[in-house]
Amino acid sequence: MASLADLRKDYTLHGLLEHEVASCPFDQFAKWFSDAVNAKVTEPNAMTLATATVHGAPSARIVLLKSFDERGFTFFTSYEGRKAGELAENPRAALVFYWPDLERQIRIEGEVQKVSKLESEEYFLSRPLGSRIGAWASKQSSVMKGREELEARWHEIEKRFAETIVPLPETWGGYRLWPNSMEFWQGRPSRMHDRILYERNGTFWGFKRLGP
Ligand SMILES: Cc1cc2nc3c(=O)[nH]c(=O)nc-3n(C[C@H](O)[C@H](O)[C@H](O)COP(=O)(O)O)c2cc1C
């Protein structure tokens, strides 16, 4: 096996120059996201979500981006798990997308808020039945006795809602991250990567180049 120290890749596919980037970072995100979809990247909407406690202890996990527009980036989760607890005490978070097939990374930082109950409900009711039951069955991030406990709860919920639609649980819904910065990283040969950082001042976005 090659040693870890020797594992590296030279990036040669694309560049990212000032004259090519959109003036609005949401347009730039839309372009890169559609490139990722067209390149058939595996789960292009999987992103790392980093949160932190009020004392600054960080944690990170993958969640799925479910929509984005000029209001921000939306994902859905339990309102009871670890990330929800950290967001309740410290609503600042960061997102990272990495699309190795395109040699691209996007970093997004900002403030997170719950979406409206109506928006959560609309999305929840669009999910497959099994996932809706799963959301009721899971007490996200709490310790369980074993897998049997989870499966027993799933069957209990399936029975409970056998005759009706599975409604949105009170403990589940969306969050939207409203960015104050978005950085687009394009791998280049010899570690001479392109990094374009957009920063928001009120509603105005400007961008600058960062050293790789
Ligand atoms: C590809 C992938 C997609 C995921 N999508 C979600 C998601 O959209 N929402 C979610 O709550 N957890 C999702 N998870 C699970 C989370 O990574 C995590 O295990 C869970 O949300 C509990 O995190 P927490 O304990 O920090 O709250 C996903 C995991 C993977 C690997």
PDB file of C-alpha atoms and ligand atoms in Angstrom:
ATOM      1  CA  MET A   1       0.000   0.000   0.000  1.00  0.00           C
ATOM      2  CA  ALA A   2       1.268   3.493  -0.856  1.00  0.00           C
ATOM      3  CA  SER A   3       2.216   5.504   2.204  1.00  0.00           C
ATOM      4  CA  LEU A   4      -0.185   8.261   3.199  1.00  0.00           C
ATOM      5  CA  ALA A   5       2.592  10.794   2.699  1.00  0.00           C
ATOM      6  CA  ASP A   6       2.721   9.810  -0.993  1.00  0.00           C
ATOM      7  CA  LEU A   7      -1.039  10.043  -1.592  1.00  0.00           C
ATOM      8  CA  ARG A   8      -1.682  13.199  -3.584  1.00  0.00           C
ATOM      9  CA  LYS A   9      -3.353  14.301  -6.776  1.00  0.00           C
ATOM     10  CA  ASP A  10      -2.576  17.065  -9.231  1.00  0.00           C
ATOM     11  CA  TYR A  11      -5.662  19.064 -10.210  1.00  0.00           C
ATOM     12  CA  THR A  12      -5.903  19.892 -13.887  1.00  0.00           C
ATOM     13  CA  LEU A  13      -9.554  20.089 -14.932  1.00  0.00           C
ATOM     14  CA  HIS A  14     -10.647  23.713 -14.593  1.00  0.00           C
ATOM     15  CA  GLY A  15      -9.674  27.193 -13.442  1.00  0.00           C
ATOM     16  CA  LEU A  16     -11.655  29.967 -11.740  1.00  0.00           C
ATOM     17  CA  LEU A  17     -10.724  33.464 -12.830  1.00  0.00           C
ATOM     18  CA  GLU A  18     -12.293  36.740 -11.750  1.00  0.00           C
ATOM     19  CA  HIS A  19     -13.776  37.435 -15.182  1.00  0.00           C
ATOM     20  CA  GLU A  20     -15.568  34.045 -15.166  1.00  0.00           C
ATOM     21  CA  VAL A  21     -17.301  34.227 -11.788  1.00  0.00           C
ATOM     22  CA  ALA A  22     -20.847  35.508 -11.316  1.00  0.00           C
ATOM     23  CA  SER A  23     -21.234  38.770  -9.401  1.00  0.00           C
ATOM     24  CA  CYS A  24     -23.806  37.047  -7.164  1.00  0.00           C
ATOM     25  CA  PRO A  25     -22.541  34.000  -5.221  1.00  0.00           C
ATOM     26  CA  PHE A  26     -25.929  32.271  -5.417  1.00  0.00           C
ATOM     27  CA  ASP A  27     -25.609  32.339  -9.234  1.00  0.00           C
ATOM     28  CA  GLN A  28     -22.085  30.973  -8.927  1.00  0.00           C
ATOM     29  CA  PHE A  29     -23.360  28.245  -6.588  1.00  0.00           C
ATOM     30  CA  ALA A  30     -26.196  27.388  -9.022  1.00  0.00           C
ATOM     31  CA  LYS A  31     -23.700  27.069 -11.866  1.00  0.00           C
ATOM     32  CA  TRP A  32     -21.320  24.810  -9.949  1.00  0.00           C
ATOM     33  CA  PHE A  33     -24.184  22.780  -8.514  1.00  0.00           C
ATOM     34  CA  SER A  34     -25.595  22.141 -11.982  1.00  0.00           C
ATOM     35  CA  ASP A  35     -22.062  21.201 -13.189  1.00  0.00           C
ATOM     36  CA  ALA A  36     -21.936  18.645 -10.329  1.00  0.00           C
ATOM     37  CA  VAL A  37     -25.346  17.225 -11.268  1.00  0.00           C
ATOM     38  CA  ASN A  38     -24.370  17.037 -14.960  1.00  0.00           C
ATOM     39  CA  ALA A  39     -21.069  15.340 -14.047  1.00  0.00           C
ATOM     40  CA  LYS A  40     -23.134  12.716 -12.167  1.00  0.00           C
ATOM     41  CA  VAL A  41     -21.247  13.322  -8.946  1.00  0.00           C
ATOM     42  CA  THR A  42     -22.486  10.898  -6.242  1.00  0.00           C
ATOM     43  CA  GLU A  43     -24.958  12.731  -3.971  1.00  0.00           C
ATOM     44  CA  PRO A  44     -23.986  16.225  -5.151  1.00  0.00           C
ATOM     45  CA  ASN A  45     -26.265  17.683  -2.456  1.00  0.00           C
ATOM     46  CA  ALA A  46     -24.415  15.963   0.428  1.00  0.00           C
ATOM     47  CA  MET A  47     -22.658  18.651   2.472  1.00  0.00           C
ATOM     48  CA  THR A  48     -20.747  18.798   5.712  1.00  0.00           C
ATOM     49  CA  LEU A  49     -22.565  20.890   8.313  1.00  0.00           C
ATOM     50  CA  ALA A  50     -20.365  22.198  11.108  1.00  0.00           C
ATOM     51  CA  THR A  51     -21.909  23.586  14.282  1.00  0.00           C
ATOM     52  CA  ALA A  52     -20.449  24.476  17.656  1.00  0.00           C
ATOM     53  CA  THR A  53     -21.546  24.729  21.254  1.00  0.00           C
ATOM     54  CA  VAL A  54     -21.772  28.119  22.889  1.00  0.00           C
ATOM     55  CA  HIS A  55     -18.318  27.357  24.353  1.00  0.00           C
ATOM     56  CA  GLY A  56     -16.889  26.852  20.844  1.00  0.00           C
ATOM     57  CA  ALA A  57     -16.579  23.032  20.851  1.00  0.00           C
ATOM     58  CA  PRO A  58     -17.181  22.098  17.193  1.00  0.00           C
ATOM     59  CA  SER A  59     -18.949  19.120  15.633  1.00  0.00           C
ATOM     60  CA  ALA A  60     -19.577  18.202  11.996  1.00  0.00           C
ATOM     61  CA  ARG A  61     -21.696  15.751  10.045  1.00  0.00           C
ATOM     62  CA  ILE A  62     -23.123  15.280   6.554  1.00  0.00           C
ATOM     63  CA  VAL A  63     -26.676  16.425   5.750  1.00  0.00           C
ATOM     64  CA  LEU A  64     -28.478  16.791   2.422  1.00  0.00           C
ATOM     65  CA  LEU A  65     -29.141  20.189   0.867  1.00  0.00           C
ATOM     66  CA  LYS A  66     -32.839  20.200  -0.040  1.00  0.00           C
ATOM     67  CA  SER A  67     -33.195  23.647  -1.596  1.00  0.00           C
ATOM     68  CA  PHE A  68     -31.321  26.878  -2.108  1.00  0.00           C
ATOM     69  CA  ASP A  69     -32.242  30.356  -3.241  1.00  0.00           C
ATOM     70  CA  GLU A  70     -31.383  33.915  -2.264  1.00  0.00           C
ATOM     71  CA  ARG A  71     -32.777  33.285   1.237  1.00  0.00           C
ATOM     72  CA  GLY A  72     -30.126  30.620   1.840  1.00  0.00           C
ATOM     73  CA  PHE A  73     -29.439  26.893   2.002  1.00  0.00           C
ATOM     74  CA  THR A  74     -32.043  24.529   3.481  1.00  0.00           C
ATOM     75  CA  PHE A  75     -31.655  21.114   5.090  1.00  0.00           C
ATOM     76  CA  PHE A  76     -34.009  18.972   7.175  1.00  0.00           C
ATOM     77  CA  THR A  77     -33.319  17.110  10.373  1.00  0.00           C
ATOM     78  CA  SER A  78     -34.524  16.307  13.861  1.00  0.00           C
ATOM     79  CA  TYR A  79     -35.048  19.287  16.171  1.00  0.00           C
ATOM     80  CA  GLU A  80     -33.918  17.084  19.084  1.00  0.00           C
ATOM     81  CA  GLY A  81     -30.468  15.805  18.063  1.00  0.00           C
ATOM     82  CA  ARG A  82     -27.006  17.087  18.823  1.00  0.00           C
ATOM     83  CA  LYS A  83     -26.851  19.560  15.911  1.00  0.00           C
ATOM     84  CA  ALA A  84     -30.252  20.982  16.912  1.00  0.00           C
ATOM     85  CA  GLY A  85     -29.021  21.502  20.477  1.00  0.00           C
ATOM     86  CA  GLU A  86     -25.910  23.272  19.252  1.00  0.00           C
ATOM     87  CA  LEU A  87     -27.881  25.439  16.805  1.00  0.00           C
ATOM     88  CA  ALA A  88     -30.301  26.406  19.592  1.00  0.00           C
ATOM     89  CA  GLU A  89     -27.466  27.736  21.747  1.00  0.00           C
ATOM     90  CA  ASN A  90     -25.290  29.027  18.885  1.00  0.00           C
ATOM     91  CA  PRO A  91     -27.059  29.629  15.554  1.00  0.00           C
ATOM     92  CA  ARG A  92     -23.830  30.077  13.550  1.00  0.00           C
ATOM     93  CA  ALA A  93     -22.813  27.240  11.216  1.00  0.00           C
ATOM     94  CA  ALA A  94     -20.677  26.325   8.215  1.00  0.00           C
ATOM     95  CA  LEU A  95     -21.346  24.119   5.189  1.00  0.00           C
ATOM     96  CA  VAL A  96     -18.782  22.414   2.957  1.00  0.00           C
ATOM     97  CA  PHE A  97     -19.364  20.735  -0.389  1.00  0.00           C
ATOM     98  CA  TYR A  98     -16.551  18.667  -1.937  1.00  0.00           C
ATOM     99  CA  TRP A  99     -16.930  17.355  -5.467  1.00  0.00           C
ATOM    100  CA  PRO A 100     -13.710  15.427  -6.191  1.00  0.00           C
ATOM    101  CA  ASP A 101     -14.729  14.615  -9.783  1.00  0.00           C
ATOM    102  CA  LEU A 102     -14.733  18.356 -10.505  1.00  0.00           C
ATOM    103  CA  GLU A 103     -11.803  19.171  -8.177  1.00  0.00           C
ATOM    104  CA  ARG A 104     -14.057  21.716  -6.448  1.00  0.00           C
ATOM    105  CA  GLN A 105     -14.921  22.710  -2.899  1.00  0.00           C
ATOM    106  CA  ILE A 106     -17.468  25.294  -1.708  1.00  0.00           C
ATOM    107  CA  ARG A 107     -17.429  26.682   1.840  1.00  0.00           C
ATOM    108  CA  ILE A 108     -20.429  28.606   3.164  1.00  0.00           C
ATOM    109  CA  GLU A 109     -20.723  30.311   6.560  1.00  0.00           C
ATOM    110  CA  GLY A 110     -23.594  32.136   8.176  1.00  0.00           C
ATOM    111  CA  GLU A 111     -26.561  32.225  10.521  1.00  0.00           C
ATOM    112  CA  VAL A 112     -29.120  29.448  10.785  1.00  0.00           C
ATOM    113  CA  GLN A 113     -32.860  29.711  11.472  1.00  0.00           C
ATOM    114  CA  LYS A 114     -35.671  27.169  11.505  1.00  0.00           C
ATOM    115  CA  VAL A 115     -37.877  27.326   8.401  1.00  0.00           C
ATOM    116  CA  SER A 116     -41.644  27.802   8.819  1.00  0.00           C
ATOM    117  CA  LYS A 117     -43.742  24.843   9.923  1.00  0.00           C
ATOM    118  CA  LEU A 118     -45.575  25.038   6.590  1.00  0.00           C
ATOM    119  CA  GLU A 119     -42.300  24.673   4.659  1.00  0.00           C
ATOM    120  CA  SER A 120     -41.251  21.707   6.837  1.00  0.00           C
ATOM    121  CA  GLU A 121     -44.666  20.134   6.367  1.00  0.00           C
ATOM    122  CA  GLU A 122     -44.573  20.539   2.587  1.00  0.00           C
ATOM    123  CA  TYR A 123     -41.207  18.825   2.390  1.00  0.00           C
ATOM    124  CA  PHE A 124     -42.047  16.152   4.996  1.00  0.00           C
ATOM    125  CA  LEU A 125     -45.192  15.100   3.115  1.00  0.00           C
ATOM    126  CA  SER A 126     -43.158  14.747  -0.101  1.00  0.00           C
ATOM    127  CA  ARG A 127     -40.881  12.135   1.519  1.00  0.00           C
ATOM    128  CA  PRO A 128     -41.395   8.388   1.003  1.00  0.00           C
ATOM    129  CA  LEU A 129     -43.637   6.713   3.601  1.00  0.00           C
ATOM    130  CA  GLY A 130     -40.749   4.754   5.158  1.00  0.00           C
ATOM    131  CA  SER A 131     -38.711   7.922   5.765  1.00  0.00           C
ATOM    132  CA  ARG A 132     -41.724   9.636   7.331  1.00  0.00           C
ATOM    133  CA  ILE A 133     -42.206   6.725   9.718  1.00  0.00           C
ATOM    134  CA  GLY A 134     -38.437   6.742  10.373  1.00  0.00           C
ATOM    135  CA  ALA A 135     -38.560  10.397  11.447  1.00  0.00           C
ATOM    136  CA  TRP A 136     -41.175   9.509  14.078  1.00  0.00           C
ATOM    137  CA  ALA A 137     -39.326   6.361  15.161  1.00  0.00           C
ATOM    138  CA  SER A 138     -35.908   7.954  15.654  1.00  0.00           C
ATOM    139  CA  LYS A 139     -34.881   9.938  18.731  1.00  0.00           C
ATOM    140  CA  GLN A 140     -31.907  11.420  16.931  1.00  0.00           C
ATOM    141  CA  SER A 141     -28.566  11.349  18.795  1.00  0.00           C
ATOM    142  CA  SER A 142     -30.005   9.668  21.925  1.00  0.00           C
ATOM    143  CA  VAL A 143     -28.462   6.403  23.193  1.00  0.00           C
ATOM    144  CA  MET A 144     -30.410   3.231  22.340  1.00  0.00           C
ATOM    145  CA  LYS A 145     -30.417  -0.253  23.868  1.00  0.00           C
ATOM    146  CA  GLY A 146     -30.047  -1.860  20.454  1.00  0.00           C
ATOM    147  CA  ARG A 147     -31.294  -1.906  16.844  1.00  0.00           C
ATOM    148  CA  GLU A 148     -34.365  -3.906  17.986  1.00  0.00           C
ATOM    149  CA  GLU A 149     -35.599  -0.883  19.949  1.00  0.00           C
ATOM    150  CA  LEU A 150     -35.527   1.260  16.774  1.00  0.00           C
ATOM    151  CA  GLU A 151     -37.233  -1.410  14.662  1.00  0.00           C
ATOM    152  CA  ALA A 152     -39.928  -2.009  17.285  1.00  0.00           C
ATOM    153  CA  ARG A 153     -40.654   1.731  17.338  1.00  0.00           C
ATOM    154  CA  TRP A 154     -40.794   1.829  13.518  1.00  0.00           C
ATOM    155  CA  HIS A 155     -43.443  -0.956  13.497  1.00  0.00           C
ATOM    156  CA  GLU A 156     -45.391   0.693  16.305  1.00  0.00           C
ATOM    157  CA  ILE A 157     -45.514   3.990  14.341  1.00  0.00           C
ATOM    158  CA  GLU A 158     -46.424   2.144  11.128  1.00  0.00           C
ATOM    159  CA  LYS A 159     -49.418   0.644  12.969  1.00  0.00           C
ATOM    160  CA  ARG A 160     -50.383   3.925  14.630  1.00  0.00           C
ATOM    161  CA  PHE A 161     -50.677   5.689  11.263  1.00  0.00           C
ATOM    162  CA  ALA A 162     -51.945   2.721   9.228  1.00  0.00           C
ATOM    163  CA  GLU A 163     -55.222   4.490   8.424  1.00  0.00           C
ATOM    164  CA  THR A 164     -54.005   8.097   8.107  1.00  0.00           C
ATOM    165  CA  ILE A 165     -51.168  10.004   6.527  1.00  0.00           C
ATOM    166  CA  VAL A 166     -48.024  10.176   8.647  1.00  0.00           C
ATOM    167  CA  PRO A 167     -47.998  13.826   9.793  1.00  0.00           C
ATOM    168  CA  LEU A 168     -45.007  16.079  10.440  1.00  0.00           C
ATOM    169  CA  PRO A 169     -43.613  15.349  13.923  1.00  0.00           C
ATOM    170  CA  GLU A 170     -43.271  18.428  16.190  1.00  0.00           C
ATOM    171  CA  THR A 171     -39.630  17.410  16.652  1.00  0.00           C
ATOM    172  CA  TRP A 172     -38.582  17.502  12.994  1.00  0.00           C
ATOM    173  CA  GLY A 173     -38.167  20.189  10.342  1.00  0.00           C
ATOM    174  CA  GLY A 174     -35.930  22.401   8.285  1.00  0.00           C
ATOM    175  CA  TYR A 175     -33.202  24.901   8.954  1.00  0.00           C
ATOM    176  CA  ARG A 176     -32.014  27.575   6.546  1.00  0.00           C
ATOM    177  CA  LEU A 177     -28.479  28.946   6.605  1.00  0.00           C
ATOM    178  CA  TRP A 178     -28.320  32.594   5.496  1.00  0.00           C
ATOM    179  CA  PRO A 179     -24.722  33.052   4.382  1.00  0.00           C
ATOM    180  CA  ASN A 180     -22.403  35.916   5.138  1.00  0.00           C
ATOM    181  CA  SER A 181     -19.581  34.342   3.135  1.00  0.00           C
ATOM    182  CA  MET A 182     -19.218  31.792   0.340  1.00  0.00           C
ATOM    183  CA  GLU A 183     -15.877  30.543  -0.984  1.00  0.00           C
ATOM    184  CA  PHE A 184     -15.344  28.693  -4.271  1.00  0.00           C
ATOM    185  CA  TRP A 185     -12.162  26.584  -4.515  1.00  0.00           C
ATOM    186  CA  GLN A 186     -10.949  25.164  -7.780  1.00  0.00           C
ATOM    187  CA  GLY A 187      -7.991  22.777  -7.673  1.00  0.00           C
ATOM    188  CA  ARG A 188      -5.109  23.733 -10.009  1.00  0.00           C
ATOM    189  CA  PRO A 189      -1.731  22.129 -10.830  1.00  0.00           C
ATOM    190  CA  SER A 190       1.205  22.509  -8.407  1.00  0.00           C
ATOM    191  CA  ARG A 191      -1.062  23.580  -5.509  1.00  0.00           C
ATOM    192  CA  MET A 192      -1.673  26.932  -7.313  1.00  0.00           C
ATOM    193  CA  HIS A 193      -5.394  26.632  -6.627  1.00  0.00           C
ATOM    194  CA  ASP A 194      -7.994  29.321  -7.313  1.00  0.00           C
ATOM    195  CA  ARG A 195     -10.001  30.600  -4.333  1.00  0.00           C
ATOM    196  CA  ILE A 196     -12.708  33.203  -4.770  1.00  0.00           C
ATOM    197  CA  LEU A 197     -14.280  34.437  -1.521  1.00  0.00           C
ATOM    198  CA  TYR A 198     -17.586  36.321  -1.595  1.00  0.00           C
ATOM    199  CA  GLU A 199     -18.492  38.371   1.483  1.00  0.00           C
ATOM    200  CA  ARG A 200     -21.795  40.042   2.249  1.00  0.00           C
ATOM    201  CA  ASN A 201     -22.096  43.609   3.440  1.00  0.00           C
ATOM    202  CA  GLY A 202     -25.806  44.098   4.199  1.00  0.00           C
ATOM    203  CA  THR A 203     -27.416  42.871   1.003  1.00  0.00           C
ATOM    204  CA  PHE A 204     -24.389  43.664  -1.179  1.00  0.00           C
ATOM    205  CA  TRP A 205     -21.954  40.929  -2.141  1.00  0.00           C
ATOM    206  CA  GLY A 206     -18.349  41.544  -3.201  1.00  0.00           C
ATOM    207  CA  PHE A 207     -15.580  39.066  -3.924  1.00  0.00           C
ATOM    208  CA  LYS A 208     -11.805  38.787  -3.604  1.00  0.00           C
ATOM    209  CA  ARG A 209      -9.130  36.226  -4.432  1.00  0.00           C
ATOM    210  CA  LEU A 210      -7.404  34.348  -1.590  1.00  0.00           C
ATOM    211  CA  GLY A 211      -4.020  32.679  -1.646  1.00  0.00           C
ATOM    212  CA  PRO A 212      -4.269  28.922  -1.989  1.00  0.00           C
TER     213      PRO A 212
HETATM  214  C1  LIG B   1     -24.948  11.036   2.835  1.00  0.00           C
HETATM  215  C2  LIG B   1     -25.586  11.382   4.159  1.00  0.00           C
HETATM  216  C3  LIG B   1     -26.715  12.178   4.173  1.00  0.00           C
HETATM  217  C4  LIG B   1     -27.319  12.527   5.386  1.00  0.00           C
HETATM  218  N1  LIG B   1     -28.380  13.376   5.372  1.00  0.00           N
HETATM  219  C5  LIG B   1     -28.937  13.769   6.538  1.00  0.00           C
HETATM  220  C6  LIG B   1     -29.971  14.748   6.553  1.00  0.00           C
HETATM  221  O1  LIG B   1     -30.372  15.321   5.512  1.00  0.00           O
HETATM  222  N2  LIG B   1     -30.517  15.064   7.750  1.00  0.00           N
HETATM  223  C7  LIG B   1     -30.086  14.496   8.930  1.00  0.00           C
HETATM  224  O2  LIG B   1     -30.627  14.809   9.980  1.00  0.00           O
HETATM  225  N3  LIG B   1     -29.079  13.601   8.953  1.00  0.00           N
HETATM  226  C8  LIG B   1     -28.486  13.227   7.791  1.00  0.00           C
HETATM  227  N4  LIG B   1     -27.447  12.335   7.797  1.00  0.00           N
HETATM  228  C9  LIG B   1     -26.990  11.790   9.111  1.00  0.00           C
HETATM  229  C10 LIG B   1     -26.094  12.819   9.813  1.00  0.00           C
HETATM  230  O3  LIG B   1     -24.786  12.798   9.246  1.00  0.00           O
HETATM  231  C11 LIG B   1     -26.004  12.591  11.340  1.00  0.00           C
HETATM  232  O4  LIG B   1     -25.610  11.258  11.602  1.00  0.00           O
HETATM  233  C12 LIG B   1     -27.335  12.868  12.036  1.00  0.00           C
HETATM  234  O5  LIG B   1     -28.013  13.980  11.488  1.00  0.00           O
HETATM  235  C13 LIG B   1     -27.120  13.097  13.543  1.00  0.00           C
HETATM  236  O6  LIG B   1     -26.313  14.233  13.712  1.00  0.00           O
HETATM  237  P1  LIG B   1     -26.240  15.010  15.119  1.00  0.00           P
HETATM  238  O7  LIG B   1     -26.081  13.931  16.181  1.00  0.00           O
HETATM  239  O8  LIG B   1     -25.038  15.892  15.048  1.00  0.00           O
HETATM  240  O9  LIG B   1     -27.516  15.784  15.286  1.00  0.00           O
HETATM  241  C14 LIG B   1     -26.801  12.006   6.605  1.00  0.00           C
HETATM  242  C15 LIG B   1     -25.646  11.219   6.581  1.00  0.00           C
HETATM  243  C16 LIG B   1     -25.045  10.923   5.377  1.00  0.00           C
HETATM  244  C17 LIG B   1     -23.776  10.105   5.392  1.00  0.00           C
END
